[in-house]
Backbone atoms as SQL, in Angstrom:
CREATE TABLE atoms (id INTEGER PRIMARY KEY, chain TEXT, resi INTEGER, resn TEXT, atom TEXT, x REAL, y REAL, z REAL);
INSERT INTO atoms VALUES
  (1, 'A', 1, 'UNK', 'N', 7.587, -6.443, 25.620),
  (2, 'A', 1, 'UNK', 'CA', 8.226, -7.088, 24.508),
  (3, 'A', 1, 'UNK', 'C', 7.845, -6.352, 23.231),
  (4, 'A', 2, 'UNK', 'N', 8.567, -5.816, 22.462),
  (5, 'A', 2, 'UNK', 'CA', 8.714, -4.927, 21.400),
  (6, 'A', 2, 'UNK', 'C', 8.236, -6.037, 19.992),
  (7, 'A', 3, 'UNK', 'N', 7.392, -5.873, 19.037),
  (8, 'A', 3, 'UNK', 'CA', 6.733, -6.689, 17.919),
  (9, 'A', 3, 'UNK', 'C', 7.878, -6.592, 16.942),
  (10, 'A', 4, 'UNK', 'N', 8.685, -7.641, 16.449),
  (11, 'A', 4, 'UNK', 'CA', 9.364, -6.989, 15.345),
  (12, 'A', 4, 'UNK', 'C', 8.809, -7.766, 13.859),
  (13, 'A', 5, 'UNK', 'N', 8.745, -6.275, 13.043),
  (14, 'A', 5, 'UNK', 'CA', 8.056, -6.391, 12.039),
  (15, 'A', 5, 'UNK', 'C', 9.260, -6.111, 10.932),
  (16, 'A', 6, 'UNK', 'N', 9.386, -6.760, 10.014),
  (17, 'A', 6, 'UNK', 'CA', 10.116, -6.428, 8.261),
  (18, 'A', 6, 'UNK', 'C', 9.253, -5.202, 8.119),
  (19, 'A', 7, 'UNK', 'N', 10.160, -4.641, 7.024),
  (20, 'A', 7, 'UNK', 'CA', 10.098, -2.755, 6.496),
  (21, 'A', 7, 'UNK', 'C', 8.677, -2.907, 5.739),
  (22, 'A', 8, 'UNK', 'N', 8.085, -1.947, 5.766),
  (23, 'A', 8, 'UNK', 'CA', 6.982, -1.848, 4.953),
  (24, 'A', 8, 'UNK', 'C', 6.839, -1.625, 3.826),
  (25, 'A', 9, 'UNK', 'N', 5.825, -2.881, 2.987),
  (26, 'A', 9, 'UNK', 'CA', 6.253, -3.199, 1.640),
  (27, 'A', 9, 'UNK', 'C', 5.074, -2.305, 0.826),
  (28, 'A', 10, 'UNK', 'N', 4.953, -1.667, 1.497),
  (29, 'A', 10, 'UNK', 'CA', 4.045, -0.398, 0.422),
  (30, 'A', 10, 'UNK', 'C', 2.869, 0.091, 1.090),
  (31, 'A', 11, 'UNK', 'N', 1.500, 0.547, 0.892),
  (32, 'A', 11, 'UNK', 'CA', 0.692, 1.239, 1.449),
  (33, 'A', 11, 'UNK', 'C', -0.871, 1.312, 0.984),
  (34, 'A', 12, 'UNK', 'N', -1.559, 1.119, 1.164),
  (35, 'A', 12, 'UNK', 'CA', -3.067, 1.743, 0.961),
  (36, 'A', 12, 'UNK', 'C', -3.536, 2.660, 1.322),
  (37, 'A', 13, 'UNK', 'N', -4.254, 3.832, 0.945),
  (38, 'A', 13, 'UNK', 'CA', -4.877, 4.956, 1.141),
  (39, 'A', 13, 'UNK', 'C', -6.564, 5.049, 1.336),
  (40, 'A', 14, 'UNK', 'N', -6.996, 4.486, 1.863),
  (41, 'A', 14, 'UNK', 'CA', -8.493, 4.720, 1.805),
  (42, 'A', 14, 'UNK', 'C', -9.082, 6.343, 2.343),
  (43, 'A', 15, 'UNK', 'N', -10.086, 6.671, 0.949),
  (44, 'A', 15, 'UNK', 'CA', -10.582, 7.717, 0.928),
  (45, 'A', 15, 'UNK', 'C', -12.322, 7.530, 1.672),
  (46, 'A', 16, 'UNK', 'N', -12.451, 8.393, 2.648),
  (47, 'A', 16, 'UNK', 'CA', -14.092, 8.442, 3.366),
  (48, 'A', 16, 'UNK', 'C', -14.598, 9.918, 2.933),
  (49, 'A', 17, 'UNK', 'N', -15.417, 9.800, 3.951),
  (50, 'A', 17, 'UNK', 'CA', -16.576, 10.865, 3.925),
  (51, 'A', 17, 'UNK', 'C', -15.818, 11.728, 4.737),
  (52, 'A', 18, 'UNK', 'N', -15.207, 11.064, 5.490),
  (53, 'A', 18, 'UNK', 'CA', -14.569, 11.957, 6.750),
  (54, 'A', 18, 'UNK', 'C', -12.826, 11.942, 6.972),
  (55, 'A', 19, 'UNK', 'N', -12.388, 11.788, 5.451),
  (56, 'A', 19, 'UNK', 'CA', -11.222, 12.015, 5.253),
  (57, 'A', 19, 'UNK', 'C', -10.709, 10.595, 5.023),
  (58, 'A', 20, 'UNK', 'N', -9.036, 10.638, 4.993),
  (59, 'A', 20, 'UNK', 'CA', -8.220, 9.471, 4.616),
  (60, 'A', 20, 'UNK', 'C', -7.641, 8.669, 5.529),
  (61, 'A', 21, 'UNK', 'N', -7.600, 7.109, 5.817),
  (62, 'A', 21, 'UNK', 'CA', -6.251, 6.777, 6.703),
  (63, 'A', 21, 'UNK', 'C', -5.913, 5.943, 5.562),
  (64, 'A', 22, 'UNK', 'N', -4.314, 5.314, 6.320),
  (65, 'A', 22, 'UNK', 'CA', -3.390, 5.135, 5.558),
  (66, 'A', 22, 'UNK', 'C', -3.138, 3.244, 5.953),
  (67, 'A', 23, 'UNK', 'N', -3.408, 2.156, 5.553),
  (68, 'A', 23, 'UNK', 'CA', -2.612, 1.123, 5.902),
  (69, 'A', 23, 'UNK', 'C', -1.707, 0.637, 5.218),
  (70, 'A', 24, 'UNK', 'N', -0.755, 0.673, 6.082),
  (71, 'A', 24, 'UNK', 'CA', 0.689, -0.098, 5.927),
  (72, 'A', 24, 'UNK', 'C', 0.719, -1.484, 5.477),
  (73, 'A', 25, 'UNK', 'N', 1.320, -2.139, 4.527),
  (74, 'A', 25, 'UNK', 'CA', 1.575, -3.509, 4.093),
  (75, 'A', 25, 'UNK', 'C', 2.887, -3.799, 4.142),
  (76, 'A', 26, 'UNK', 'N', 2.917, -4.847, 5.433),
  (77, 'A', 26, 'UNK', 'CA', 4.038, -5.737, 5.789),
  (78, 'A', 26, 'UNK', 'C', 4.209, -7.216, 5.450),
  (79, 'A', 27, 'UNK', 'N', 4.749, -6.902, 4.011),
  (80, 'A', 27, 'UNK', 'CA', 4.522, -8.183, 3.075),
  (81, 'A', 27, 'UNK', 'C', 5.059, -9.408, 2.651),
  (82, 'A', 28, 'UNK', 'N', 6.193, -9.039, 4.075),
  (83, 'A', 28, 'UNK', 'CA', 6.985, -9.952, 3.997),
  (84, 'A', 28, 'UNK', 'C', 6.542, -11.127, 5.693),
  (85, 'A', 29, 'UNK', 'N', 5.965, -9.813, 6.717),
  (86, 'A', 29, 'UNK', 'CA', 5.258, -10.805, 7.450),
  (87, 'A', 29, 'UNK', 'C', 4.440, -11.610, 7.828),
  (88, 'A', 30, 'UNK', 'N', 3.082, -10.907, 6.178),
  (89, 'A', 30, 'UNK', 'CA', 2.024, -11.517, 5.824),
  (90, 'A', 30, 'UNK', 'C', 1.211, -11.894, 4.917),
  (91, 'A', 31, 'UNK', 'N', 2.202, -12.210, 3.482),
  (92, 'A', 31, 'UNK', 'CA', 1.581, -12.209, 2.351),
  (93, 'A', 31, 'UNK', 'C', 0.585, -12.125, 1.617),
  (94, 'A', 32, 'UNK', 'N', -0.105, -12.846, 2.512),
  (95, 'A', 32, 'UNK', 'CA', -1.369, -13.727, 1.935),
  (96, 'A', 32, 'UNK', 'C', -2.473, -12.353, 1.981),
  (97, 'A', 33, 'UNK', 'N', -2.478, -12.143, 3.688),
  (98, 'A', 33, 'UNK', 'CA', -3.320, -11.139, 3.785),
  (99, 'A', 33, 'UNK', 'C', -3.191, -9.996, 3.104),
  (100, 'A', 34, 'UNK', 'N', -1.763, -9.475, 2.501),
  (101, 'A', 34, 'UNK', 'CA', -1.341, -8.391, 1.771),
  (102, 'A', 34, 'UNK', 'C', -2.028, -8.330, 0.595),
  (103, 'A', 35, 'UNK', 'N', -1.522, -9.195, 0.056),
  (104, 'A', 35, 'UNK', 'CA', -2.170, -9.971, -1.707),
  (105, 'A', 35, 'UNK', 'C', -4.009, -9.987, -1.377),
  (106, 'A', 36, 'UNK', 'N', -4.340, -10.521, -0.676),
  (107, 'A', 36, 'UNK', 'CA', -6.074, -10.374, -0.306),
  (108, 'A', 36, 'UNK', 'C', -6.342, -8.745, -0.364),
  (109, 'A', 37, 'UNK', 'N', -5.677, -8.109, 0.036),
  (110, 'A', 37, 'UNK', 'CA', -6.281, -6.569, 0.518),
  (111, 'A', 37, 'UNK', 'C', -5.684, -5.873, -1.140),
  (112, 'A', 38, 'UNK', 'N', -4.972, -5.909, -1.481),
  (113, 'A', 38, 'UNK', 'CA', -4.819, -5.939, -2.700),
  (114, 'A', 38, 'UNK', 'C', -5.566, -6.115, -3.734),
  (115, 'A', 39, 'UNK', 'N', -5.707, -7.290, -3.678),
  (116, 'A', 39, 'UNK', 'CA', -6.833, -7.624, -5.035),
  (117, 'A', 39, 'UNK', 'C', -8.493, -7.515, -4.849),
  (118, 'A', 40, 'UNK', 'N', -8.575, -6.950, -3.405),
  (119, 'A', 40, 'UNK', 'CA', -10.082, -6.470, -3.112),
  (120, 'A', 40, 'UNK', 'C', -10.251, -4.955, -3.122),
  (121, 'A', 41, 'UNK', 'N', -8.942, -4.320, -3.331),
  (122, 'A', 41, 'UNK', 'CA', -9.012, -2.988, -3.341),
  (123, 'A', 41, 'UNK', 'C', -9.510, -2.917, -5.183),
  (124, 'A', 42, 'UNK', 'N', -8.342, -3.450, -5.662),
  (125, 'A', 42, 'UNK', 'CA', -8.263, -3.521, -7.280),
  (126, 'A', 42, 'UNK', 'C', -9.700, -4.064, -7.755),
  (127, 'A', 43, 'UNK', 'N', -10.716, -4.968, -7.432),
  (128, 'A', 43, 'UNK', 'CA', -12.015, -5.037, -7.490),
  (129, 'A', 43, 'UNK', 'C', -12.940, -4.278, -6.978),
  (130, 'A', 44, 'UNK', 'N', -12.487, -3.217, -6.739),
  (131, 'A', 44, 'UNK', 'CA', -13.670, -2.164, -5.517),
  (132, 'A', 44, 'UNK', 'C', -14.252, -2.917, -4.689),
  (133, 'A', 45, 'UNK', 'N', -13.712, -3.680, -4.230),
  (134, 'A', 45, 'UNK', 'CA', -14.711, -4.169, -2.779),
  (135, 'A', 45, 'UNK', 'C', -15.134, -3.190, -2.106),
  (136, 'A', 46, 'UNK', 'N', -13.907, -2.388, -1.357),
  (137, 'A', 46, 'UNK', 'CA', -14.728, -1.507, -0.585),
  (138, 'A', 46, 'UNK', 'C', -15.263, -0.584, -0.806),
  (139, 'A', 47, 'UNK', 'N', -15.379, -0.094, -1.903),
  (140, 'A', 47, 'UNK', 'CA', -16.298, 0.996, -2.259),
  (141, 'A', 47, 'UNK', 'C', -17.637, 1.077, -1.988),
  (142, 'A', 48, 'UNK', 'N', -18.438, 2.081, -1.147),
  (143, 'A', 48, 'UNK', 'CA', -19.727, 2.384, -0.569),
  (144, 'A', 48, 'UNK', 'C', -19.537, 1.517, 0.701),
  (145, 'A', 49, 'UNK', 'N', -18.285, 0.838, 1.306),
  (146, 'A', 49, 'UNK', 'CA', -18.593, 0.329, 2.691),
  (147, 'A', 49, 'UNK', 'C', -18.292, 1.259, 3.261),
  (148, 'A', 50, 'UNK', 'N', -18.431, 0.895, 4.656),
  (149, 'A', 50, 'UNK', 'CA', -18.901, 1.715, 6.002),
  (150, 'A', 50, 'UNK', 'C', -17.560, 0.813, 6.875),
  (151, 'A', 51, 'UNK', 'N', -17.059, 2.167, 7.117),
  (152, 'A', 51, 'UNK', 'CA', -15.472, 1.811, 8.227),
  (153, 'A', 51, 'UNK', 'C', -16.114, 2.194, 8.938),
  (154, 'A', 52, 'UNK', 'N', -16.862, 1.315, 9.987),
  (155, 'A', 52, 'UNK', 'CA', -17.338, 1.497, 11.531),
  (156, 'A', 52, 'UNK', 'C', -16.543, 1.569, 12.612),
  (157, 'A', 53, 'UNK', 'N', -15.214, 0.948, 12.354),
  (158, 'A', 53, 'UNK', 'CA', -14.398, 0.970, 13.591),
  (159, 'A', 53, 'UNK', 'C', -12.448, 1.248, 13.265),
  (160, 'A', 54, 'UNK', 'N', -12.494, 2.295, 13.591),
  (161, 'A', 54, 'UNK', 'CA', -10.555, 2.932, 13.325),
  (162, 'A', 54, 'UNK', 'C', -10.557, 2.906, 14.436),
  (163, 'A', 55, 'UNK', 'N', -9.170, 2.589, 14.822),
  (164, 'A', 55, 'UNK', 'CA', -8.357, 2.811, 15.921),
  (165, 'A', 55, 'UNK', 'C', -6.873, 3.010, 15.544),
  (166, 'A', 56, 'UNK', 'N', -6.617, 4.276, 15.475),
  (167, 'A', 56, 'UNK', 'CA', -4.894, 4.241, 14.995),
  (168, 'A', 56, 'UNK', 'C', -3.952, 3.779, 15.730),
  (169, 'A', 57, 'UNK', 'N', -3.031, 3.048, 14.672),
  (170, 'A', 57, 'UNK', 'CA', -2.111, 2.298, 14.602),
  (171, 'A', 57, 'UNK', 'C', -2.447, 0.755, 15.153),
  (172, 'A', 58, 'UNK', 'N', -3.458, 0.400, 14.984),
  (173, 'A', 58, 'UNK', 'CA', -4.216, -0.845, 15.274),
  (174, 'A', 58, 'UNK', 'C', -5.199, -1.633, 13.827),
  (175, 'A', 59, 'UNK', 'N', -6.572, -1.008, 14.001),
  (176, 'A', 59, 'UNK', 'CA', -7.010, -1.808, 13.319),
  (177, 'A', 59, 'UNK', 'C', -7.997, -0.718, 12.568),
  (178, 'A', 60, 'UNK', 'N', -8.535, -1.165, 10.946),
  (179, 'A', 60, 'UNK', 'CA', -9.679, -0.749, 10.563),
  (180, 'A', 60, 'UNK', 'C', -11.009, -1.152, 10.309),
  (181, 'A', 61, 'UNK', 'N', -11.998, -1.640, 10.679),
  (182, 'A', 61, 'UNK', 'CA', -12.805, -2.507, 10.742),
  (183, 'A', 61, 'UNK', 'C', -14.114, -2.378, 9.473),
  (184, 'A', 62, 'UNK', 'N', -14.236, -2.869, 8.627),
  (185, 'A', 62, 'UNK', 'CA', -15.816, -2.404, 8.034),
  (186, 'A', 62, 'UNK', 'C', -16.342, -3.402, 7.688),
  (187, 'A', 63, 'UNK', 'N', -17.764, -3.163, 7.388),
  (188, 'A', 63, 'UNK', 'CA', -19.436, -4.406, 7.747),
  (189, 'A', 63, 'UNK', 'C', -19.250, -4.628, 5.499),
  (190, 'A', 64, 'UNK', 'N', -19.679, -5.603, 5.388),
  (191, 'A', 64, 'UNK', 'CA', -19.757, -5.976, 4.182),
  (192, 'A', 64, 'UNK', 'C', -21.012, -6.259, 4.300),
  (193, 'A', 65, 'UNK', 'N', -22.104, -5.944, 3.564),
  (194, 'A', 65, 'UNK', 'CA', -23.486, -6.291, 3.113),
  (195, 'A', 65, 'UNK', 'C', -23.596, -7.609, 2.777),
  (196, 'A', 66, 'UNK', 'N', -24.665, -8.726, 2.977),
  (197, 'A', 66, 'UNK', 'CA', -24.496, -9.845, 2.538),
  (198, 'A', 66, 'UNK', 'C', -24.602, -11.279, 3.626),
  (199, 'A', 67, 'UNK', 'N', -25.139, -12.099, 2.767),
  (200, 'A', 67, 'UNK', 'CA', -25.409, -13.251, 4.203),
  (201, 'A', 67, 'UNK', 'C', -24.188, -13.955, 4.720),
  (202, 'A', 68, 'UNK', 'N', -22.799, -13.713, 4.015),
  (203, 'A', 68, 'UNK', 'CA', -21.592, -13.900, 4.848),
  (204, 'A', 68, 'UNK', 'C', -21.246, -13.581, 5.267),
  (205, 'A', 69, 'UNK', 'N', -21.332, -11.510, 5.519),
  (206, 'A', 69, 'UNK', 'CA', -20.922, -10.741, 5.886),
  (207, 'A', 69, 'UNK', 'C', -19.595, -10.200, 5.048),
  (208, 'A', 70, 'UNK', 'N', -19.218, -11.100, 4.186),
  (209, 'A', 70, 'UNK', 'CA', -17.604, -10.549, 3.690),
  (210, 'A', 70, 'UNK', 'C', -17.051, -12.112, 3.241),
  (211, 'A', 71, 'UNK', 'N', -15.818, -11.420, 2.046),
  (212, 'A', 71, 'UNK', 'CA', -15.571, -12.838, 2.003),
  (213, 'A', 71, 'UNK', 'C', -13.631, -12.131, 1.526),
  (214, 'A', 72, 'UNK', 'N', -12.894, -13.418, 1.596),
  (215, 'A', 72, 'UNK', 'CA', -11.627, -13.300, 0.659),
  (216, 'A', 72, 'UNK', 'C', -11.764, -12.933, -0.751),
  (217, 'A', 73, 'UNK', 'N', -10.849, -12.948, -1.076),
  (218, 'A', 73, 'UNK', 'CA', -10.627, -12.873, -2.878),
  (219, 'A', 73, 'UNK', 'C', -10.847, -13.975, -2.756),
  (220, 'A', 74, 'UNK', 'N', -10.326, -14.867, -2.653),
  (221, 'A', 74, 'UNK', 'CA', -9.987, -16.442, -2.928),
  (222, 'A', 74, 'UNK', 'C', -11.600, -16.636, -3.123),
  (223, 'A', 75, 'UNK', 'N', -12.386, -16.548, -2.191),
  (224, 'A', 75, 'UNK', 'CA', -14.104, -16.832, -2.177),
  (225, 'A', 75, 'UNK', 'C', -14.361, -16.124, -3.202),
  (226, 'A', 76, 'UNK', 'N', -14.279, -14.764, -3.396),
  (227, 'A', 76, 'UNK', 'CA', -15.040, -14.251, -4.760),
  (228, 'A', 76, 'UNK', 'C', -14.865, -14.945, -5.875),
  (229, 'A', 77, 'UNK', 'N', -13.289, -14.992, -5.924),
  (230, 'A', 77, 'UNK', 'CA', -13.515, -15.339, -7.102),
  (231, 'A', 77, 'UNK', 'C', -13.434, -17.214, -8.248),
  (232, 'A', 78, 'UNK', 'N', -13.834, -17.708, -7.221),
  (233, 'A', 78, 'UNK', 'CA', -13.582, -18.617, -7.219),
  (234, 'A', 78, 'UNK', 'C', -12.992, -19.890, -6.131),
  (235, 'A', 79, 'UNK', 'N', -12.994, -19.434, -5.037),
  (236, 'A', 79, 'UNK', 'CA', -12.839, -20.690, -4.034),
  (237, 'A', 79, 'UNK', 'C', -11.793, -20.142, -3.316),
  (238, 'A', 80, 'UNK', 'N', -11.157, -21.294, -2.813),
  (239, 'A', 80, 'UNK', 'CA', -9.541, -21.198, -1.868),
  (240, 'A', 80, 'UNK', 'C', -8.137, -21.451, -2.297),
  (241, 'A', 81, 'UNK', 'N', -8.609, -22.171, -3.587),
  (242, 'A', 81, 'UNK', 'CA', -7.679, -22.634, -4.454),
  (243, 'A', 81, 'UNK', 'C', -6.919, -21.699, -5.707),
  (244, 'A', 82, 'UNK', 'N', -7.909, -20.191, -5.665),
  (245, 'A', 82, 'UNK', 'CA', -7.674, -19.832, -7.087),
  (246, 'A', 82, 'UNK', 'C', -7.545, -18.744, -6.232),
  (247, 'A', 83, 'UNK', 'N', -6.236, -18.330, -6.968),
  (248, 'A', 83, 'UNK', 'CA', -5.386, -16.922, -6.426),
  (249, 'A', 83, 'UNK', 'C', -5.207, -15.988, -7.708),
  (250, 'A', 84, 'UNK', 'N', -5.904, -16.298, -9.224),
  (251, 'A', 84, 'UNK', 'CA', -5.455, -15.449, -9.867),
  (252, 'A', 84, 'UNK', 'C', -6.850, -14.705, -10.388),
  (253, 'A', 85, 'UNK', 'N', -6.433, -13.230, -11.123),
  (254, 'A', 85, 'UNK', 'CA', -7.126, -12.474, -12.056),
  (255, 'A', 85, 'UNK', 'C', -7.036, -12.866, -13.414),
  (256, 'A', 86, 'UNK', 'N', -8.569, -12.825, -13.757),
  (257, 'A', 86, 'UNK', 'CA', -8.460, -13.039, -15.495),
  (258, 'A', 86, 'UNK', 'C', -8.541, -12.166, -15.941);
């Protein structure tokens, strides 16, 4: 059974030690998570993390420092309720 996905609504580039991959944002099949990866890029979240686990055309995995391990935007910056930048 073939996944059908809406066109891809733009892109991320993450730069490593050991070169670039590329994720795709399908933003019409997943907003929320789109807008999250978004506004954690635009805060440097990931900057100085560690992508422990690529698998192309699947998944990118990395460890966040910290006793939660990682959190949403929504958690940084204020809860579950608050979706905006000041």
């Amino acid at each position: 059974m073939a996944l059908a996905c809406s066109p891809i609504g733009g892109s991320v580039i993450f730069e490593t030690s050991l070169g670039a991959f590329t994720i795709d944002l399908y933003t019409e099949d997943c907003p929320k998570a789109c807008e999250n990866l978004l506004k954690l890029c635009k805060i440097k979240y990931f900057n100085r993390n560690v992508f422990h686990y690529i698998q192309k055309d699947f998944i990118a995995q990395c460890g966040k420092v910290g006793p939660d391990g990682g959190s949403s935007v929504w958690g940084l910056i204020g809860g579950g309720g608050c979706s905006t930048f000041e």
